[in-house]
CSV table of C-alpha atoms and ligand atoms in Angstrom, one decimal:
chain,number,residue,atom,x,y,z
V,1,UNK,CA,0.0,0.0,0.0
V,2,UNK,CA,1.3,3.5,-0.9
V,3,UNK,CA,2.1,5.7,2.0
V,4,UNK,CA,0.3,8.6,0.2
V,5,UNK,CA,-2.9,6.5,0.1
V,6,UNK,CA,-2.7,5.9,3.7
V,7,UNK,CA,-2.3,9.7,4.4
V,8,UNK,CA,-3.9,11.9,1.9
V,9,UNK,CA,-3.5,15.3,3.6
V,10,UNK,CA,-6.1,17.6,5.0
V,11,UNK,CA,-7.6,20.6,3.0
V,12,UNK,CA,-8.3,22.5,6.2
V,13,UNK,CA,-4.8,22.1,7.3
V,14,UNK,CA,-3.5,23.3,4.0
V,15,UNK,CA,-5.7,26.4,4.4
V,16,UNK,CA,-4.5,27.2,7.9
V,17,UNK,CA,-0.9,26.4,7.3
V,18,UNK,CA,0.2,28.2,4.1
V,19,UNK,CA,3.8,27.7,3.5
V,20,UNK,CA,6.2,30.3,5.0
V,21,UNK,CA,8.3,30.4,2.0
V,22,UNK,CA,6.2,30.1,-1.3
V,23,UNK,CA,8.1,28.4,-4.2
V,24,UNK,CA,9.8,30.4,-6.9
V,25,UNK,CA,8.1,30.7,-10.3
V,26,UNK,CA,10.2,29.7,-13.3
V,27,UNK,CA,11.2,33.3,-14.2
V,28,UNK,CA,12.4,34.1,-10.7
V,29,UNK,CA,14.3,30.9,-10.4
V,30,UNK,CA,16.1,31.6,-13.7
V,31,UNK,CA,16.9,35.1,-12.5
V,32,UNK,CA,18.2,33.8,-9.1
V,33,UNK,CA,20.2,31.0,-10.7
V,34,UNK,CA,21.9,33.5,-13.0
V,35,UNK,CA,22.9,35.6,-10.1
V,36,UNK,CA,25.1,32.7,-8.7
V,37,UNK,CA,28.8,33.2,-9.1
V,38,UNK,CA,29.5,29.5,-9.4
V,39,UNK,CA,32.4,29.8,-7.0
V,40,UNK,CA,35.1,27.4,-7.6
V,41,UNK,CA,35.7,26.8,-3.8
V,42,UNK,CA,32.0,27.0,-3.1
V,43,UNK,CA,31.7,27.8,0.7
V,44,UNK,CA,28.0,27.1,0.4
V,45,UNK,CA,28.8,23.4,-0.4
V,46,UNK,CA,31.3,23.2,2.4
V,47,UNK,CA,28.7,24.5,4.8
V,48,UNK,CA,26.2,21.9,3.9
V,49,UNK,CA,26.5,18.7,6.1
V,50,UNK,CA,25.7,16.6,3.0
V,51,UNK,CA,28.0,18.7,0.7
V,52,UNK,CA,25.5,19.1,-2.0
V,53,UNK,CA,27.3,20.6,-5.1
V,54,UNK,CA,25.5,23.8,-5.0
V,55,UNK,CA,27.1,25.8,-7.8
V,56,UNK,CA,26.6,22.7,-10.1
V,57,UNK,CA,22.9,22.3,-9.3
V,58,UNK,CA,22.3,26.0,-9.7
V,59,UNK,CA,24.1,26.1,-13.0
V,60,UNK,CA,21.8,23.3,-14.3
V,61,UNK,CA,18.8,25.4,-13.2
V,62,UNK,CA,20.1,28.3,-15.2
V,63,UNK,CA,20.5,26.1,-18.2
V,64,UNK,CA,16.9,24.8,-17.9
V,65,UNK,CA,18.0,21.3,-16.9
V,66,UNK,CA,15.8,20.9,-13.8
V,67,UNK,CA,16.0,17.0,-13.9
V,68,UNK,CA,19.8,17.1,-14.0
V,69,UNK,CA,19.8,19.7,-11.2
V,70,UNK,CA,17.6,17.4,-8.9
V,71,UNK,CA,19.9,14.5,-9.7
V,72,UNK,CA,22.9,16.5,-8.6
V,73,UNK,CA,21.1,17.3,-5.3
V,74,UNK,CA,20.0,13.7,-4.8
V,75,UNK,CA,23.4,12.4,-5.5
V,76,UNK,CA,24.5,14.0,-2.1
V,77,UNK,CA,21.2,14.0,-0.3
V,78,UNK,CA,18.4,11.6,-0.9
V,79,UNK,CA,16.1,13.8,1.2
V,80,UNK,CA,17.0,16.9,-0.8
V,81,UNK,CA,13.3,17.8,-1.2
V,82,UNK,CA,12.5,17.9,2.5
V,83,UNK,CA,15.9,19.5,3.3
V,84,UNK,CA,15.1,22.4,0.9
V,85,UNK,CA,12.1,23.2,3.0
V,86,UNK,CA,13.3,22.5,6.6
V,87,UNK,CA,17.0,23.3,6.5
V,88,UNK,CA,18.0,26.4,8.5
V,89,UNK,CA,19.7,27.8,5.3
V,90,UNK,CA,20.5,31.1,6.9
V,91,UNK,CA,23.0,29.3,9.2
V,92,UNK,CA,24.1,26.8,6.7
V,93,UNK,CA,24.6,27.2,2.8
V,94,UNK,CA,23.1,30.6,2.4
V,95,UNK,CA,24.9,31.8,5.6
V,96,UNK,CA,28.1,30.9,3.9
V,97,UNK,CA,27.4,32.5,0.5
V,98,UNK,CA,30.1,34.9,-0.7
V,99,UNK,CA,27.5,37.6,-1.4
V,100,UNK,CA,27.6,38.4,2.3
V,101,UNK,CA,31.1,39.7,1.8
V,102,UNK,CA,29.7,42.4,-0.6
V,103,UNK,CA,26.8,43.1,1.7
V,104,UNK,CA,24.5,41.7,-0.8
V,105,UNK,CA,21.6,39.3,-0.4
V,106,UNK,CA,22.8,35.7,-0.5
V,107,UNK,CA,21.6,33.3,-3.3
V,108,UNK,CA,18.3,31.7,-2.3
V,109,UNK,CA,19.8,28.3,-2.3
V,110,UNK,CA,17.0,26.7,-0.4
V,111,UNK,CA,14.3,28.0,-2.8
V,112,UNK,CA,16.4,27.0,-5.8
V,113,UNK,CA,16.8,23.5,-4.4
V,114,UNK,CA,13.1,23.3,-3.8
V,115,UNK,CA,12.4,24.5,-7.4
V,116,UNK,CA,14.5,21.7,-8.9
V,117,UNK,CA,13.1,19.0,-6.4
V,118,UNK,CA,9.5,20.1,-7.0
V,119,UNK,CA,10.0,19.7,-10.8
V,120,UNK,CA,11.5,16.3,-10.2
V,121,UNK,CA,8.5,15.0,-8.2
V,122,UNK,CA,6.0,16.6,-10.6
V,123,UNK,CA,7.6,14.7,-13.4
V,124,UNK,CA,7.4,11.3,-11.8
V,125,UNK,CA,10.5,11.2,-9.5
V,126,UNK,CA,12.3,8.7,-11.8
V,127,UNK,CA,15.8,7.9,-10.5
V,128,UNK,CA,18.3,6.5,-13.0
V,129,UNK,CA,19.2,2.8,-12.7
V,130,UNK,CA,22.5,2.4,-10.9
V,131,UNK,CA,23.5,-0.9,-12.5
V,132,UNK,CA,24.8,-2.1,-9.1
V,133,UNK,CA,24.6,-5.9,-8.8
V,134,UNK,CA,22.3,-7.3,-6.2
V,135,UNK,CA,24.2,-8.4,-3.2
V,136,UNK,CA,23.3,-11.1,-0.7
V,137,UNK,CA,24.1,-9.2,2.6
V,138,UNK,CA,21.1,-7.8,4.3
V,139,UNK,CA,20.9,-4.7,6.5
V,140,UNK,CA,18.3,-3.8,9.0
V,141,UNK,CA,17.5,-0.1,9.8
V,142,UNK,CA,15.7,0.5,13.1
V,143,UNK,CA,13.6,3.6,13.0
V,144,UNK,CA,12.3,5.2,9.8
V,145,UNK,CA,13.6,8.8,10.3
V,146,UNK,CA,16.0,10.7,8.1
V,147,UNK,CA,19.1,8.9,9.2
V,148,UNK,CA,17.7,5.4,8.6
V,149,UNK,CA,16.1,6.5,5.3
V,150,UNK,CA,19.4,7.9,3.9
V,151,UNK,CA,21.3,4.9,5.2
V,152,UNK,CA,18.7,2.6,3.5
V,153,UNK,CA,18.7,4.4,0.2
V,154,UNK,CA,22.4,4.6,-0.1
V,155,UNK,CA,22.8,0.9,0.7
V,156,UNK,CA,20.0,0.0,-1.7
V,157,UNK,CA,21.7,2.0,-4.5
V,158,UNK,CA,24.7,-0.1,-3.9
V,159,UNK,CA,22.8,-3.3,-4.4
V,160,UNK,CA,22.2,-4.4,-0.7
V,161,UNK,CA,18.9,-5.6,0.5
V,162,UNK,CA,17.6,-3.3,3.2
V,163,UNK,CA,14.6,-3.4,5.6
V,164,UNK,CA,13.4,-0.5,7.7
V,165,UNK,CA,11.6,-1.3,10.9
V,166,UNK,CA,9.4,1.3,12.4
V,167,UNK,CA,6.8,1.3,15.3
V,168,UNK,CA,4.5,3.7,13.5
V,169,UNK,CA,2.1,3.1,10.6
V,170,UNK,CA,3.8,5.9,8.6
V,171,UNK,CA,7.6,6.3,8.1
V,172,UNK,CA,9.5,9.5,8.1
V,173,UNK,CA,10.0,10.2,11.8
V,174,UNK,CA,9.9,13.8,12.7
V,175,UNK,CA,9.8,14.8,9.0
V,176,UNK,CA,6.3,13.2,8.6
V,177,UNK,CA,5.1,13.7,12.1
V,178,UNK,CA,7.0,16.3,14.0
V,179,UNK,CA,8.0,19.2,11.7
V,180,UNK,CA,5.5,22.1,11.5
V,181,UNK,CA,3.1,21.8,8.6
V,182,UNK,CA,3.9,25.3,7.2
V,183,UNK,CA,7.5,24.1,6.7
V,184,UNK,CA,7.0,20.5,5.4
V,185,UNK,CA,3.7,18.7,4.7
V,186,UNK,CA,3.4,15.1,5.7
V,187,UNK,CA,2.4,14.4,2.1
V,188,UNK,CA,5.7,15.9,0.9
V,189,UNK,CA,7.7,13.7,3.3
V,190,UNK,CA,5.8,10.6,2.3
V,191,UNK,CA,6.2,11.2,-1.5
V,192,UNK,CA,10.0,11.4,-0.8
V,193,UNK,CA,9.8,8.1,1.0
V,194,UNK,CA,7.8,6.5,-1.8
V,195,UNK,CA,10.7,7.4,-4.1
V,196,UNK,CA,13.1,5.5,-1.6
V,197,UNK,CA,10.7,2.6,-1.6
V,198,UNK,CA,10.8,2.5,-5.4
V,199,UNK,CA,14.5,1.7,-5.1
V,200,UNK,CA,13.5,-1.6,-3.5
V,201,UNK,CA,13.9,-0.7,0.2
V,202,UNK,CA,11.5,-2.8,2.2
V,203,UNK,CA,9.5,-1.3,5.0
V,204,UNK,CA,8.1,-3.0,8.1
V,205,UNK,CA,5.4,-0.7,9.6
V,206,UNK,CA,4.0,-1.0,13.1
V,207,UNK,CA,6.9,-3.2,14.1
V,208,UNK,CA,8.5,-2.2,17.4
V,209,UNK,CA,12.0,-3.2,18.0
V,210,UNK,CA,12.5,-2.5,21.7
V,211,UNK,CA,13.8,-5.5,23.6
V,212,UNK,CA,16.8,-7.8,23.6
V,213,UNK,CA,14.8,-10.7,21.9
V,214,UNK,CA,13.9,-8.7,18.9
V,215,UNK,CA,17.5,-7.4,18.5
V,216,UNK,CA,18.8,-10.9,18.8
V,217,UNK,CA,16.6,-12.0,16.0
V,218,UNK,CA,17.7,-9.1,13.9
V,219,UNK,CA,21.4,-10.0,14.7
V,220,UNK,CA,20.8,-13.5,13.3
V,221,UNK,CA,18.8,-12.5,10.1
V,222,UNK,CA,20.9,-9.4,9.1
V,223,UNK,CA,24.6,-8.8,8.6
V,224,UNK,CA,24.4,-5.2,10.0
V,225,UNK,CA,21.9,-3.2,12.1
V,226,UNK,CA,21.7,0.5,11.7
V,227,UNK,CA,20.3,2.3,14.7
V,228,UNK,CA,18.3,5.4,13.7
V,229,UNK,CA,15.8,5.5,16.4
V,230,UNK,CA,16.0,9.2,17.3
V,231,UNK,CA,15.1,10.2,20.8
V,232,UNK,CA,12.4,9.2,23.2
V,233,UNK,CA,9.5,10.9,24.9
V,234,UNK,CA,9.5,14.6,25.6
V,235,UNK,CA,10.6,15.6,29.1
V,236,UNK,CA,7.9,16.4,31.5
V,237,UNK,CA,7.7,19.6,33.6
V,238,UNK,CA,7.5,17.9,37.0
V,239,UNK,CA,5.0,20.3,38.4
V,240,UNK,CA,1.6,19.7,40.1
V,241,UNK,CA,-1.3,19.7,37.5
V,242,UNK,CA,0.8,18.2,34.7
V,243,UNK,CA,-1.4,15.1,34.4
V,244,UNK,CA,-4.3,17.1,33.0
V,245,UNK,CA,-5.4,15.9,29.6
V,246,UNK,CA,-5.0,19.4,28.2
V,247,UNK,CA,-1.3,19.3,28.9
V,248,UNK,CA,0.0,18.0,25.6
V,249,UNK,CA,3.7,17.9,24.9
V,250,UNK,CA,4.9,19.7,21.7
V,251,UNK,CA,5.6,16.7,19.5
V,252,UNK,CA,2.3,15.0,20.4
V,253,UNK,CA,0.5,18.3,19.7
V,254,UNK,CA,2.2,18.6,16.3
V,255,UNK,CA,1.7,15.0,15.4
V,256,UNK,CA,-2.0,15.0,16.3
V,257,UNK,CA,-2.8,18.0,14.1
V,258,UNK,CA,-0.5,16.9,11.3
V,259,UNK,CA,-1.1,13.3,10.8
V,260,UNK,CA,-3.7,12.5,13.5
V,261,UNK,CA,-6.6,14.8,12.1
V,262,UNK,CA,-7.1,16.5,15.5
V,263,UNK,CA,-7.1,20.2,15.0
V,264,UNK,CA,-8.3,21.0,18.5
V,265,UNK,CA,-6.4,23.8,20.3
V,266,UNK,CA,-7.1,25.9,23.5
V,267,UNK,CA,-8.1,29.6,23.3
V,268,UNK,CA,-5.3,30.6,25.7
V,269,UNK,CA,-2.2,28.5,25.2
V,270,UNK,CA,1.1,28.5,27.1
V,271,UNK,CA,4.1,26.8,25.6
V,272,UNK,CA,7.1,26.0,27.9
V,273,UNK,CA,10.5,26.1,26.4
V,274,UNK,CA,12.2,28.2,23.7
V,275,UNK,CA,13.7,25.8,21.2
V,276,UNK,CA,12.6,25.4,17.5
V,277,UNK,CA,10.1,22.8,18.5
V,278,UNK,CA,8.5,25.2,21.0
V,279,UNK,CA,8.2,27.8,18.3
V,280,UNK,CA,6.7,25.2,15.8
V,281,UNK,CA,4.1,24.3,18.4
V,282,UNK,CA,3.4,28.0,19.3
V,283,UNK,CA,3.0,29.1,15.7
V,284,UNK,CA,0.8,26.1,15.1
V,285,UNK,CA,-1.4,27.0,18.0
V,286,UNK,CA,-1.9,30.5,16.4
V,287,UNK,CA,-2.8,29.0,13.1
V,288,UNK,CA,-5.2,26.5,14.6
V,289,UNK,CA,-7.2,29.5,16.2
V,290,UNK,CA,-5.7,30.1,19.6
V,291,UNK,CA,-6.4,33.7,20.7
V,292,UNK,CA,-3.4,34.1,23.0
V,293,UNK,CA,-0.2,32.1,22.8
V,294,UNK,CA,2.6,32.6,25.4
V,295,UNK,CA,6.0,31.1,25.5
V,296,UNK,CA,7.7,30.8,28.9
V,297,UNK,CA,11.5,30.4,29.2
V,298,UNK,CA,13.6,30.3,32.3
V,299,UNK,CA,16.6,32.1,30.8
V,300,UNK,CA,17.1,35.3,28.9
V,301,UNK,CA,16.2,36.0,25.2
V,302,UNK,CA,19.9,35.6,24.1
V,303,UNK,CA,20.0,32.1,25.6
V,304,UNK,CA,17.1,30.7,23.6
V,305,UNK,CA,17.9,27.7,21.4
V,306,UNK,CA,15.5,28.6,18.6
V,307,UNK,CA,17.0,30.1,15.5
V,308,UNK,CA,16.6,34.0,15.3
V,309,UNK,CA,14.4,33.7,12.2
V,310,UNK,CA,12.1,31.3,14.0
V,311,UNK,CA,11.9,33.7,16.9
V,312,UNK,CA,11.1,36.6,14.6
V,313,UNK,CA,8.4,34.6,12.8
V,314,UNK,CA,6.8,33.7,16.1
V,315,UNK,CA,6.7,37.4,17.2
V,316,UNK,CA,5.3,38.5,13.8
V,317,UNK,CA,2.4,36.0,14.4
V,318,UNK,CA,1.6,37.4,17.8
V,319,UNK,CA,3.3,34.9,20.2
V,320,UNK,CA,4.3,36.6,23.5
V,321,UNK,CA,7.6,35.7,25.2
V,322,UNK,CA,8.2,35.7,29.0
V,323,UNK,CA,11.9,35.5,29.9
V,324,UNK,CA,13.3,34.2,33.3
V,325,UNK,CA,10.0,32.6,33.9
V,326,UNK,CA,9.5,29.2,35.3
V,327,UNK,CA,6.1,27.4,35.6
V,328,UNK,CA,5.4,26.0,39.2
V,329,UNK,CA,1.9,24.6,39.0
V,330,UNK,CA,-1.0,24.2,36.6
V,331,UNK,CA,-4.4,25.0,38.2
V,332,UNK,CA,-7.7,23.5,37.2
V,333,UNK,CA,-11.1,25.2,37.4
V,334,UNK,CA,-13.4,23.7,40.0
V,335,UNK,CA,-16.4,24.7,37.8
V,336,UNK,CA,-15.5,23.1,34.5
V,337,UNK,CA,-12.5,20.9,35.4
V,338,UNK,CA,-10.5,22.4,32.5
V,339,UNK,CA,-7.1,24.1,32.9
V,340,UNK,CA,-7.7,27.7,34.4
V,341,UNK,CA,-4.2,29.0,34.6
V,342,UNK,CA,-0.5,28.4,35.0
V,343,UNK,CA,1.3,29.6,38.1
V,344,UNK,CA,4.8,31.0,37.3
V,345,UNK,CA,7.7,32.5,39.1
V,346,UNK,CA,10.5,34.7,37.9
V,347,UNK,CA,13.9,33.1,38.2
V,348,UNK,CA,17.7,33.9,38.0
V,349,UNK,CA,19.9,31.3,36.4
V,350,UNK,CA,23.3,31.6,38.0
V,351,UNK,CA,26.6,29.9,37.4
V,352,UNK,CA,27.3,27.1,39.9
V,353,UNK,CA,30.4,24.8,39.7
V,354,UNK,CA,30.6,23.4,36.1
V,355,UNK,CA,26.9,24.2,35.5
V,356,UNK,CA,24.1,26.5,36.5
V,357,UNK,CA,21.5,26.7,39.1
V,358,UNK,CA,18.1,28.3,39.1
V,359,UNK,CA,17.0,30.6,42.0
V,360,UNK,CA,13.4,31.8,42.3
V,361,UNK,CA,13.0,35.5,42.8
V,362,UNK,CA,11.2,36.2,46.0
V,363,UNK,CA,7.6,37.4,45.8
V,364,UNK,CA,7.6,37.2,42.0
V,365,UNK,CA,4.9,34.6,41.3
V,366,UNK,CA,2.0,35.3,39.0
V,367,UNK,CA,-0.6,33.5,37.1
V,368,UNK,CA,-1.3,33.4,33.4
V,369,UNK,CA,-4.7,32.5,32.3
V,370,UNK,CA,-4.7,29.5,29.9
V,371,UNK,CA,-6.6,26.4,29.0
V,372,UNK,CA,-3.9,24.4,27.4
V,373,UNK,CA,-0.3,23.9,28.2
V,374,UNK,CA,2.3,22.5,25.8
V,375,UNK,CA,5.7,21.5,27.3
V,376,UNK,CA,8.6,21.7,24.9
V,377,UNK,CA,11.6,21.2,26.9
V,378,UNK,CA,13.4,18.6,24.9
V,379,UNK,CA,13.2,14.9,24.5
V,380,UNK,CA,14.7,12.2,26.8
V,381,UNK,CA,17.0,9.5,25.5
V,382,UNK,CA,15.6,6.0,24.7
V,383,UNK,CA,17.5,4.5,27.6
V,384,UNK,CA,15.5,1.2,27.7
V,385,UNK,CA,16.3,0.5,24.1
V,386,UNK,CA,19.8,1.4,24.4
V,387,UNK,CA,20.1,-1.0,27.4
V,388,UNK,CA,18.8,-3.7,25.1
V,389,UNK,CA,21.5,-3.1,22.5
V,390,UNK,CA,24.0,-5.4,24.3
V,391,UNK,CA,27.6,-4.4,23.5
V,392,UNK,CA,26.7,-1.0,22.1
V,393,UNK,CA,28.3,1.7,24.2
V,394,UNK,CA,26.3,4.8,25.0
V,395,UNK,CA,27.1,7.8,27.2
V,396,UNK,CA,24.5,10.0,28.8
V,397,UNK,CA,21.8,8.3,26.7
V,398,UNK,CA,23.4,8.8,23.3
V,399,UNK,CA,25.1,6.1,21.2
V,400,UNK,CA,28.9,6.4,21.0
V,401,UNK,CA,30.1,6.0,17.4
V,402,UNK,CA,33.3,6.3,15.3
V,403,UNK,CA,32.5,9.7,13.7
V,404,UNK,CA,34.1,8.7,10.4
V,405,UNK,CA,32.0,5.6,9.9
V,406,UNK,CA,29.1,5.6,12.4
V,407,UNK,CA,30.2,2.3,13.7
V,408,UNK,CA,29.5,1.6,17.4
V,409,UNK,CA,31.5,-0.5,19.9
V,410,UNK,CA,29.6,-3.5,18.6
V,411,UNK,CA,30.9,-4.3,15.1
V,412,UNK,CA,27.5,-5.5,13.9
V,413,UNK,CA,25.9,-2.2,14.8
V,414,UNK,CA,26.1,1.3,13.3
V,415,UNK,CA,24.1,4.3,14.3
V,416,UNK,CA,23.3,7.9,13.3
V,417,UNK,CA,20.9,10.9,13.7
V,418,UNK,CA,19.4,12.2,16.9
V,419,UNK,CA,20.2,9.1,19.0
V,420,UNK,CA,23.9,9.9,18.3
V,421,UNK,CA,23.9,13.7,18.2
V,422,UNK,CA,21.2,14.5,20.8
V,423,UNK,CA,18.9,16.2,18.2
V,424,UNK,CA,20.2,18.3,15.4
V,425,UNK,CA,18.9,19.2,11.9
V,426,UNK,CA,17.4,16.8,9.4
V,427,UNK,CA,20.4,17.3,7.1
V,428,UNK,CA,22.8,16.2,9.9
V,429,UNK,CA,20.8,12.9,10.2
V,430,UNK,CA,21.0,12.4,6.5
V,431,UNK,CA,24.7,13.0,6.5
V,432,UNK,CA,25.1,10.5,9.3
V,433,UNK,CA,23.0,7.9,7.6
V,434,UNK,CA,24.9,8.2,4.3
V,435,UNK,CA,28.3,8.2,6.0
V,436,UNK,CA,27.3,5.0,7.8
V,437,UNK,CA,26.0,3.4,4.6
V,438,UNK,CA,29.3,4.0,2.8
V,439,UNK,CA,31.2,2.4,5.8
V,440,UNK,CA,28.7,-0.6,6.0
V,441,UNK,CA,29.0,-1.2,2.2
V,442,UNK,CA,32.8,-1.2,2.5
V,443,UNK,CA,32.7,-3.6,5.4
V,444,UNK,CA,30.3,-6.0,3.8
V,445,UNK,CA,32.3,-6.0,0.5
V,446,UNK,CA,35.5,-6.7,2.5
V,447,UNK,CA,33.7,-9.5,4.4
V,448,UNK,CA,32.4,-10.9,1.0
V,449,UNK,CA,35.8,-10.7,-0.7
V,450,UNK,CA,37.4,-12.6,2.3
V,451,UNK,CA,34.9,-15.6,2.0
J,1,LIG,FE1,26.7,30.7,-5.7
J,1,LIG,FE2,26.9,31.9,-3.2
J,1,LIG,FE3,27.5,29.3,-3.5
J,1,LIG,FE4,29.1,31.2,-4.6
J,1,LIG,S1,28.7,30.8,-2.4
J,1,LIG,S2,28.4,29.2,-5.5
J,1,LIG,S3,27.5,32.7,-5.3
J,1,LIG,S4,25.5,30.1,-3.9
């Protein structure tokens, strides 16, 4: 069954979540492509974790060769379409463009990449045959997020049989379920995965690999296991009232409106945390109809983890920020049993030893009226799963790998993405998956030659 038949999108969602960066039309794309200087030592390519050959794909756009341009992108990054929408280009390729040196606007690399990739999918998303011989060795990828998808695609292109195991019905990890809809639609993520499936990658949906017994079975059936499980549940606030059903963590909130068909939101929403996921949730709450959306953050504005452009976008949409503010309790109305308010206190975060400690400012507590609370204070590691991976070393809940190969302390296991780096960009996960695939292919070829 096609993933796109399972999830067809939602017209109301499309209306409420118009894209933040509309696509370029043909004329604008040509004009922008012709502005590129096609730098020999392209800093934009060096700044891309997957090292897409940016001047080459832009040159092809300027020549009207959109298909060739897309193939150049896909050669480095099989998720080039979703990355064109979700990459923080300001701090990656566009941030490195030489035009900055002349105080000029950088080339719109993200939009040009999207232009080429949209044309590719519109025209059938046909990848050329690689001619790689079918190889006997089989690889299992656990998790169906960007790292596993990139690993699986690269190995399949090299002729290896690959099966991706995922606990959910739809693959894609955060790309499908956890990125704000105005950046990347679930249908766009799924069409990209259909392309990977068309290479011959096998998918096992709704299959949880969580314990030692399941991993032991994979170890017997597969030559190599790639761990691309991402991170676990979102951290909880640890305050009274948190068990109320209208306290919904940010990833669950995004997933339920994006792929779960539940567009319900409070009128007065409080998001706790100031990372990019917190901003995604706050902006989604605005678009779903909340009248007031507040973000609480215990540190100062300059300490927030969200990118500046995400912060600016949220402010433009009316989200209000409260710095040095810590929630201490969620209060319920005795009359209607819904959430009535969140009690907060001002805090000072001060250095303490190697770290920091938080001090409450005396007599600073106040209440904010709200009927929905969205905690967005990061994800916990998948400790239970990592304990089940016998022989795979992890530290502070993250898998330890050789950075050049992605290999773990157990020679049969490789890993990449958020479960290794603690939660970075989609493009970092793709780079990890591809790097591991190249090392896996090499190790399997050596093993085959020695037989
Ligand atoms: Fe083009 Fe800018 Fe990259 Fe140079 S740095 S190749 S001008 S996009």
